[in-house]
Short mmCIF file of C-alpha atoms in Angstrom, two decimals:
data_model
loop_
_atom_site.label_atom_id
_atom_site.label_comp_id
_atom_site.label_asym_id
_atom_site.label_seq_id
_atom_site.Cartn_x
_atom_site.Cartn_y
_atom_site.Cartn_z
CA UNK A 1 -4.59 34.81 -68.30
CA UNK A 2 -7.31 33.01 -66.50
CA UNK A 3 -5.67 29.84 -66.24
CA UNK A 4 -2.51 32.27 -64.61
CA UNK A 5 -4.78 33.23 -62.08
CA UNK A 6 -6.36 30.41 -61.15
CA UNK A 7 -2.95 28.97 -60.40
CA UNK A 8 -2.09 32.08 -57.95
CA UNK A 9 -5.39 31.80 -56.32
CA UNK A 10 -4.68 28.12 -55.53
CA UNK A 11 -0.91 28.99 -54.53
CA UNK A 12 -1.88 31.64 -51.86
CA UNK A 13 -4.77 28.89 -51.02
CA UNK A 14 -2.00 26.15 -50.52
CA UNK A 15 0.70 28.85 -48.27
CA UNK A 16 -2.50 29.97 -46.26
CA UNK A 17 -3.21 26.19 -45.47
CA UNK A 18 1.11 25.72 -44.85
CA UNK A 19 1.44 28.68 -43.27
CA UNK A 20 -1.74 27.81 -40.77
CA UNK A 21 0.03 23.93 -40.18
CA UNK A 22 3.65 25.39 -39.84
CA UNK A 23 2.04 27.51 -36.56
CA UNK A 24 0.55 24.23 -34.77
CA UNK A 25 2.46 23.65 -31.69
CA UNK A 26 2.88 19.91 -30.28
CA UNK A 27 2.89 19.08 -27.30
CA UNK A 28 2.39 15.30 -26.01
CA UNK A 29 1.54 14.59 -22.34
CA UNK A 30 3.54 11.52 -20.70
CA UNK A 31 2.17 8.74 -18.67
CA UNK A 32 3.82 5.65 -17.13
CA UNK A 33 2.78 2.31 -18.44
CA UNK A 34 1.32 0.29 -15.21
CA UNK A 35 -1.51 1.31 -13.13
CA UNK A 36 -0.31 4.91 -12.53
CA UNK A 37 -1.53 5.14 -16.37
CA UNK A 38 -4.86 3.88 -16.53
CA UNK A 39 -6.23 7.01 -14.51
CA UNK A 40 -5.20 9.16 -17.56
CA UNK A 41 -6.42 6.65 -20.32
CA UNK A 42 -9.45 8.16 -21.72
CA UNK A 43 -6.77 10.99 -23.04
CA UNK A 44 -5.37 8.23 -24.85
CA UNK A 45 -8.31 7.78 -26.67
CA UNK A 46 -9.83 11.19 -27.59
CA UNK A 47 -6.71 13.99 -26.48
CA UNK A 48 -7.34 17.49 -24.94
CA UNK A 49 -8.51 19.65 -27.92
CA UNK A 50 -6.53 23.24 -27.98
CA UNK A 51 -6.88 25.73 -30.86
CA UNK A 52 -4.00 25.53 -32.34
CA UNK A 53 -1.79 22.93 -30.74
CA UNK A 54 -1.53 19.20 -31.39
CA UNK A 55 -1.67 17.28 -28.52
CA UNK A 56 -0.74 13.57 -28.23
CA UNK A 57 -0.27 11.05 -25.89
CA UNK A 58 2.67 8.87 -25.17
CA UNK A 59 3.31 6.39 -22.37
CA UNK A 60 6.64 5.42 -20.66
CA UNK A 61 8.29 2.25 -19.76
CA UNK A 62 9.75 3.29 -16.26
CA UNK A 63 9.27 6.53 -14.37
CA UNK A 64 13.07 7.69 -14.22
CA UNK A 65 13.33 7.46 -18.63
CA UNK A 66 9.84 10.16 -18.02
CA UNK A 67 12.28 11.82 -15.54
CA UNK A 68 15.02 12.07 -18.02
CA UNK A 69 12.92 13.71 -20.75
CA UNK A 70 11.78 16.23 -17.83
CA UNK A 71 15.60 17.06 -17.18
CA UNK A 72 16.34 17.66 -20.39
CA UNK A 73 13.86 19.79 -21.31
CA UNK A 74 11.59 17.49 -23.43
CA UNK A 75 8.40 16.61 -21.14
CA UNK A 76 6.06 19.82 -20.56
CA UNK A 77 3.19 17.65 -19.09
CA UNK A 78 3.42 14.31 -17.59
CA UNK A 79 2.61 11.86 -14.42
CA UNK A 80 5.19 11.09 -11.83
CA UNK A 81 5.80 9.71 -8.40
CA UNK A 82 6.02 12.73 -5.87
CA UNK A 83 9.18 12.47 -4.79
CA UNK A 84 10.78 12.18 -7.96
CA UNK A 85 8.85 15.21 -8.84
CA UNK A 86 10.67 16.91 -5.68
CA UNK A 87 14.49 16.05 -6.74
CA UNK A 88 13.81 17.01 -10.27
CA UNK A 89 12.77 20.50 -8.44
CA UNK A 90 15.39 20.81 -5.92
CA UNK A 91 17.50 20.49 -8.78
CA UNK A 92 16.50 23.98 -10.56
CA UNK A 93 14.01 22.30 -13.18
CA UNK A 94 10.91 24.71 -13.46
CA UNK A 95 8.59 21.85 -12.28
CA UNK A 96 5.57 21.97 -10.54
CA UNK A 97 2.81 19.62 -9.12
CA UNK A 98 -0.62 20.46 -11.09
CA UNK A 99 -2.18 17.77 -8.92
CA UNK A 100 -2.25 14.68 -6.88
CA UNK A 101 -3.91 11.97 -9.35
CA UNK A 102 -3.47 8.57 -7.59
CA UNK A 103 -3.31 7.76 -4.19
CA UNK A 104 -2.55 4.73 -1.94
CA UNK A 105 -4.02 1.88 -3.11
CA UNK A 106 -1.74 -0.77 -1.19
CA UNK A 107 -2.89 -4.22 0.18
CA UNK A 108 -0.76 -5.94 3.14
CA UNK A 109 -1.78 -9.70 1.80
CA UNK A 110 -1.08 -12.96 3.58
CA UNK A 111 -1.72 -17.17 3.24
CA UNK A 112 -0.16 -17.38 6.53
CA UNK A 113 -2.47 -18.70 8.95
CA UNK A 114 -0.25 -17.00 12.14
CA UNK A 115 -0.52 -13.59 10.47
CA UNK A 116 -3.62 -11.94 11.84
CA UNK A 117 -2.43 -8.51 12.39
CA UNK A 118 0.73 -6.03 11.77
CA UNK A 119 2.17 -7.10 15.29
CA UNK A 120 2.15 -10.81 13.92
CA UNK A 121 4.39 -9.85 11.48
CA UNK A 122 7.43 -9.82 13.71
CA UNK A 123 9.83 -12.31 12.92
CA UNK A 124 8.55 -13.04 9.23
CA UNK A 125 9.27 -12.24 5.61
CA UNK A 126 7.34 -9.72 4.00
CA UNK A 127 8.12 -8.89 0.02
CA UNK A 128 7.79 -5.24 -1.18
CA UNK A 129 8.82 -4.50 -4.61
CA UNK A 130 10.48 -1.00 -5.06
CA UNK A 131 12.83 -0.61 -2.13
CA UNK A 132 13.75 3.11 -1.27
CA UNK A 133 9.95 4.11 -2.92
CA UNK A 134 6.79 5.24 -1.56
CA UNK A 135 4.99 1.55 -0.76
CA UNK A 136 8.32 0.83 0.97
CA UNK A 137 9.13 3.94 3.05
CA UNK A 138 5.20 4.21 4.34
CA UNK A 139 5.14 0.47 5.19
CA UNK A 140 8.42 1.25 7.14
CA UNK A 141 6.85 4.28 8.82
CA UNK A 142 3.74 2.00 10.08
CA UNK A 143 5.89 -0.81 11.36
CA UNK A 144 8.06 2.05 13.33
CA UNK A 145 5.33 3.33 14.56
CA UNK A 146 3.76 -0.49 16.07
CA UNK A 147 7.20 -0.98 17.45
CA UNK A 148 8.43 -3.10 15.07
CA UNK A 149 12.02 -2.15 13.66
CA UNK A 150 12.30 -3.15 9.66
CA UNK A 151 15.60 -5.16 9.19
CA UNK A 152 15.85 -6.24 13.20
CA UNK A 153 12.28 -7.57 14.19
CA UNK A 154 10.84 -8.06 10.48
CA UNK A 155 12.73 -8.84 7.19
CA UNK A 156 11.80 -7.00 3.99
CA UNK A 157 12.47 -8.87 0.41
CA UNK A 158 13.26 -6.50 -2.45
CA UNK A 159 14.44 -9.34 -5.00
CA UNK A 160 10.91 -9.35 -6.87
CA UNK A 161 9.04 -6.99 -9.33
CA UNK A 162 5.17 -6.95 -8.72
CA UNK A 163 3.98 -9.29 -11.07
CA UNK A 164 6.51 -11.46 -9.84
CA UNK A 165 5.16 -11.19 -6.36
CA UNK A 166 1.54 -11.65 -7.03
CA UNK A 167 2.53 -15.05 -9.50
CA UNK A 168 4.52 -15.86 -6.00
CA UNK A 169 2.29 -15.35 -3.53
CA UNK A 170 -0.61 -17.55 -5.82
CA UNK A 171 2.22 -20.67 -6.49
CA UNK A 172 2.41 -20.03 -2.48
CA UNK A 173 6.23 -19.84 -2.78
CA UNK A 174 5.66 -16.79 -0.31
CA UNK A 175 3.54 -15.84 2.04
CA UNK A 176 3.29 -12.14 2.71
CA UNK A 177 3.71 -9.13 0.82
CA UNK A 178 2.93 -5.57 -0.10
CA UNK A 179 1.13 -5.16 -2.94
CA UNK A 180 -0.69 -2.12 -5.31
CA UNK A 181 -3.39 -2.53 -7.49
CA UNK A 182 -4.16 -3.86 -9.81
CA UNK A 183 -1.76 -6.57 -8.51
CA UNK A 184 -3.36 -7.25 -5.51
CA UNK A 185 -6.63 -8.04 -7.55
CA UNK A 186 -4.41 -10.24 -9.42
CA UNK A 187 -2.98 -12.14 -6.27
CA UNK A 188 -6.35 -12.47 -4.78
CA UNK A 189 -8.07 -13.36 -8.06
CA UNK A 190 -5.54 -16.17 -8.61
CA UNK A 191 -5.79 -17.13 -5.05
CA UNK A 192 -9.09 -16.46 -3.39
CA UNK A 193 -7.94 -17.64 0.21
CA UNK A 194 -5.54 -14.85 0.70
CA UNK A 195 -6.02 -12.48 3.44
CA UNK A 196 -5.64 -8.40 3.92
CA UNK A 197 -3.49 -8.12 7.02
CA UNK A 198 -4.76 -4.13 7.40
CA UNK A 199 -5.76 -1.40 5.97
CA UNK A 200 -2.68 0.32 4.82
CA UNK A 201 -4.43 4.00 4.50
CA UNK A 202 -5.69 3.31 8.23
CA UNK A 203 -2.49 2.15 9.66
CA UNK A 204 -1.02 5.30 7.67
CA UNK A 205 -2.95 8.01 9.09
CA UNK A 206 -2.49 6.33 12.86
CA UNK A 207 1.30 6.68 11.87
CA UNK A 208 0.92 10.31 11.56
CA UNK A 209 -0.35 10.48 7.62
CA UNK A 210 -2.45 13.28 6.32
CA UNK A 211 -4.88 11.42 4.68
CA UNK A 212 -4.45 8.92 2.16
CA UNK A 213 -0.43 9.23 0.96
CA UNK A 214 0.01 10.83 -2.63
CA UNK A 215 1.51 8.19 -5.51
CA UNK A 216 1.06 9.74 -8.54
CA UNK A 217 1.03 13.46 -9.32
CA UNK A 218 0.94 15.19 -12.52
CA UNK A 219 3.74 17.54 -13.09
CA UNK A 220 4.00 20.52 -15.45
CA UNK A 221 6.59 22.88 -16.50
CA UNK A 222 6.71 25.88 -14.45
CA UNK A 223 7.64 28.21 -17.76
CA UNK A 224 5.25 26.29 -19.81
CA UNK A 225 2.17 26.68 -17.39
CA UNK A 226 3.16 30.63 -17.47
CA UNK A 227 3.12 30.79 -21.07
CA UNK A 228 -0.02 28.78 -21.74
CA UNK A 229 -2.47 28.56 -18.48
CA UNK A 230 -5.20 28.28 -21.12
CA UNK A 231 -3.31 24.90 -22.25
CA UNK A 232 -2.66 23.43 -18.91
CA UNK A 233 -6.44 24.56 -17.50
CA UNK A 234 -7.83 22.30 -20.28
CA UNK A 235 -5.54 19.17 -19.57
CA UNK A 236 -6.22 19.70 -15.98
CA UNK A 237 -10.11 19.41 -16.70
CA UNK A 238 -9.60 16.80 -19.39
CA UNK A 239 -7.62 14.82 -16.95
CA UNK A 240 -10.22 15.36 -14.00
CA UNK A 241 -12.97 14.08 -16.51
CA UNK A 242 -10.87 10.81 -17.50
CA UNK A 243 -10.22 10.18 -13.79
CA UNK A 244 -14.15 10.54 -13.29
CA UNK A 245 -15.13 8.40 -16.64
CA UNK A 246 -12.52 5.52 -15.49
CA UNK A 247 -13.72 4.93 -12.40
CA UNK A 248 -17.61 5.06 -13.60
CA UNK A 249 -16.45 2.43 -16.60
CA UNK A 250 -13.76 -0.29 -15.29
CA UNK A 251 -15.09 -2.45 -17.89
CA UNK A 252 -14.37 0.40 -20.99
CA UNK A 253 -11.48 1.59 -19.20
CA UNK A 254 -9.65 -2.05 -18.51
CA UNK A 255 -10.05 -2.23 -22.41
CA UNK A 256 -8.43 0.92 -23.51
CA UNK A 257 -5.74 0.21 -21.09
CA UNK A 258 -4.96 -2.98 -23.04
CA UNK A 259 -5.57 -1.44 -26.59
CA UNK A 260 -2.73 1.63 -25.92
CA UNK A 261 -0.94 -0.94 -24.84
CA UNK A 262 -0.40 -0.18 -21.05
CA UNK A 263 1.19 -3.39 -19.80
CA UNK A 264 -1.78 -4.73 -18.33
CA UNK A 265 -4.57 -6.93 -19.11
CA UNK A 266 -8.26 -5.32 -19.37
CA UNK A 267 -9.90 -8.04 -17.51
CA UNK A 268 -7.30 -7.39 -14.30
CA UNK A 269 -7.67 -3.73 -14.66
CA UNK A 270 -10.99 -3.82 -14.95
CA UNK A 271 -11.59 -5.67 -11.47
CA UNK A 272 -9.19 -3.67 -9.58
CA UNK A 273 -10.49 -0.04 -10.34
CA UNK A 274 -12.71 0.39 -7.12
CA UNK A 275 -9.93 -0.36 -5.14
CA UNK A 276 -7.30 1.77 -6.88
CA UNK A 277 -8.11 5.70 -5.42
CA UNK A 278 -7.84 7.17 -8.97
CA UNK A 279 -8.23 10.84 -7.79
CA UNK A 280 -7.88 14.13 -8.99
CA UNK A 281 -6.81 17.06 -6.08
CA UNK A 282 -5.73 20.08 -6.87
CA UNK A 283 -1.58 20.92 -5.95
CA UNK A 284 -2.69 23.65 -3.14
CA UNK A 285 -5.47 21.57 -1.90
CA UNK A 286 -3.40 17.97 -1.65
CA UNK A 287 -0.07 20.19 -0.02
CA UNK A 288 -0.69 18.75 3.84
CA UNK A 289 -0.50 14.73 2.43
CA UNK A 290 2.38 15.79 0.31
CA UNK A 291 4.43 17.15 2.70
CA UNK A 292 3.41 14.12 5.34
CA UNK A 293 5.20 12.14 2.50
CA UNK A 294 7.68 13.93 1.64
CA UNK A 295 8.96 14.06 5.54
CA UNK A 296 8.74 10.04 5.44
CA UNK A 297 11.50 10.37 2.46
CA UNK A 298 13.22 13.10 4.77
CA UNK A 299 13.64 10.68 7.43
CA UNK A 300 14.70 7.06 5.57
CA UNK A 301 15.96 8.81 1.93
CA UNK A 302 16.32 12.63 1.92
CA UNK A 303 18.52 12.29 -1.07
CA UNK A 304 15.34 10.71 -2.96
CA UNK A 305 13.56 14.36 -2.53
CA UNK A 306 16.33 16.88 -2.57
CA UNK A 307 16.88 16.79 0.87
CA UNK A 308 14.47 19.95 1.98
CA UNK A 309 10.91 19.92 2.05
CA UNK A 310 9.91 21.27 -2.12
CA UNK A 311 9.33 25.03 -1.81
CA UNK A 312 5.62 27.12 -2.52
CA UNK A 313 6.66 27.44 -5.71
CA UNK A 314 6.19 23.37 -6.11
CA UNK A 315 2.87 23.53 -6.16
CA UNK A 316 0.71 24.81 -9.15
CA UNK A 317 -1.62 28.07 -8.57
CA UNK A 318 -3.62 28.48 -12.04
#
């Protein structure tokens, strides 16, 4: 008889302990392997702790395969270029910007020895990787507005990815581009005499920016952010606090980066932190530079945003 109910005791033991696993929720939060991802990487590391939910962390090859996974329903939390954010949402997906977590952090870079300003650029080749995407559509905006027309006075190469234009520009096989971090650090690291043209975030606001233009936002699911605020208020702070510890540690963060596996090297990342604008605003506060960026896409690639300016409901109130 005893022996009988020590084995029920240790049954309802064992279903208590099932029944308590069987009722965590998952969730994993997306990133995009490349710089956009280092901002987030101390969540790599130690994940946003939620009574019962298991969160995890999981980074991306390319933007549009996260973009996928938000169309289909599959991605509840993740990072994002704005305007892709914007056509998922014009298309009826529940998704919202939570905030603005990486900003521009673009470097006009030149060996060319004629090329002293923006208005020396007429008549030359300058490469910019990602045609049709942010980098390109605000350098085209801040030629317009110095007069110069892209594709008349100026040509723009697309044929390179940024690695490939940083290797290119330090083998001298070309001798202007557009660059972000940490591939700019890269370029000039490899080849110290290269010069900055101008500040991009400058030339920018001149061109009628709102402060420095938005390039990574993270994005949450409308229905999920209704359903669990107390979820999304903790990754918001979590993320926040990474943004803060990254930019206080390069050294730390450049190694995580390469330990998750992030598609970059520590030492690189590492150097090019302080010049990357790792930020963390708020949706409702960061509206007014989203909106400057989202009428560049309006005027060169509507398509790329929905065509209409996102609505109120784009932008995350907690």
């Amino acid at each position: 008889m005893k022996s009988f109910k020590h084995g029920l005791f240790f049954c309802f033991i064992f279903g208590c302990l099932a029944a308590f696993l069987g009722a965590q929720s998952s969730l994993t939060i997306y990133g995009i392997k490349g710089p956009s991802g280092v901002g987030m990487i101390r969540l790599f590391e130690n994940p946003p702790a939620v009574s019962g939910m298991n969160i995890r962390l999981e980074a991306l090859a390319q933007a549009d395969l996260l973009a996928a996974r938000f169309l289909s329903g599959e991605a509840k939390v993740g990072i994002l270029p704005p305007n892709v954010a914007a056509k998922i949402a014009s298309g009826g997906k529940p998704l919202q910007i939570a905030a603005v977590v990486g900003t521009g952090m673009l470097s006009l870079l030149t060996s060319d020895p004629a090329v002293r300003g923006i208005e020396d650029l007429r008549g030359k080749t300058v490469e910019v990787a990602g045609q049709g995407a942010t980098p390109d559509l605000v350098f085209r905006r801040i030629l317009l507005s110095r007069g110069i027309n892209p594709g008349r006075d100026i040509q723009l190469g697309y044929a390179l990815a940024y690695p490939e234009i940083a290797q290119s520009l330090i083998a001298g096989r070309i001798a202007t581009a557009l660059l972000p971090e940490p591939f700019a650090t890269m370029a000039r690291t490899g080849k110290p005499g290269l010069r900055e043209v101008a500040d991009i975030e400058a030339e920018w606001i001149k061109a009628g920016g709102k402060g420095n233009f938005p390039m990574t936002v993270l994005v949450v699911d409308a229905d999920f952010a209704r359903s669990r605020p107390d979820v999304v208020r903790t990754i918001l702070a979590e993320y926040e606090n990474s943004i803060r510890w990254v930019i206080a540690h390069p050294g730390e963060a450049g190694a995580l980066v390469e330990k998750h596996d992030l598609g970059l090297r520590a030492a690189v990342v590492s150097a090019a932190i302080p010049r990357s604008n790792y930020v963390f605003i708020p949706a409702t506060e960061a509206r007014a530079s989203l909106e400057a960026l989202f009428k560049i896409f309006l005027d060169f690639s509507p398509a790329a945003i929905g065509n209409a300016l996102p609505p109120d409901s784009f932008y995350l109130k907690l």
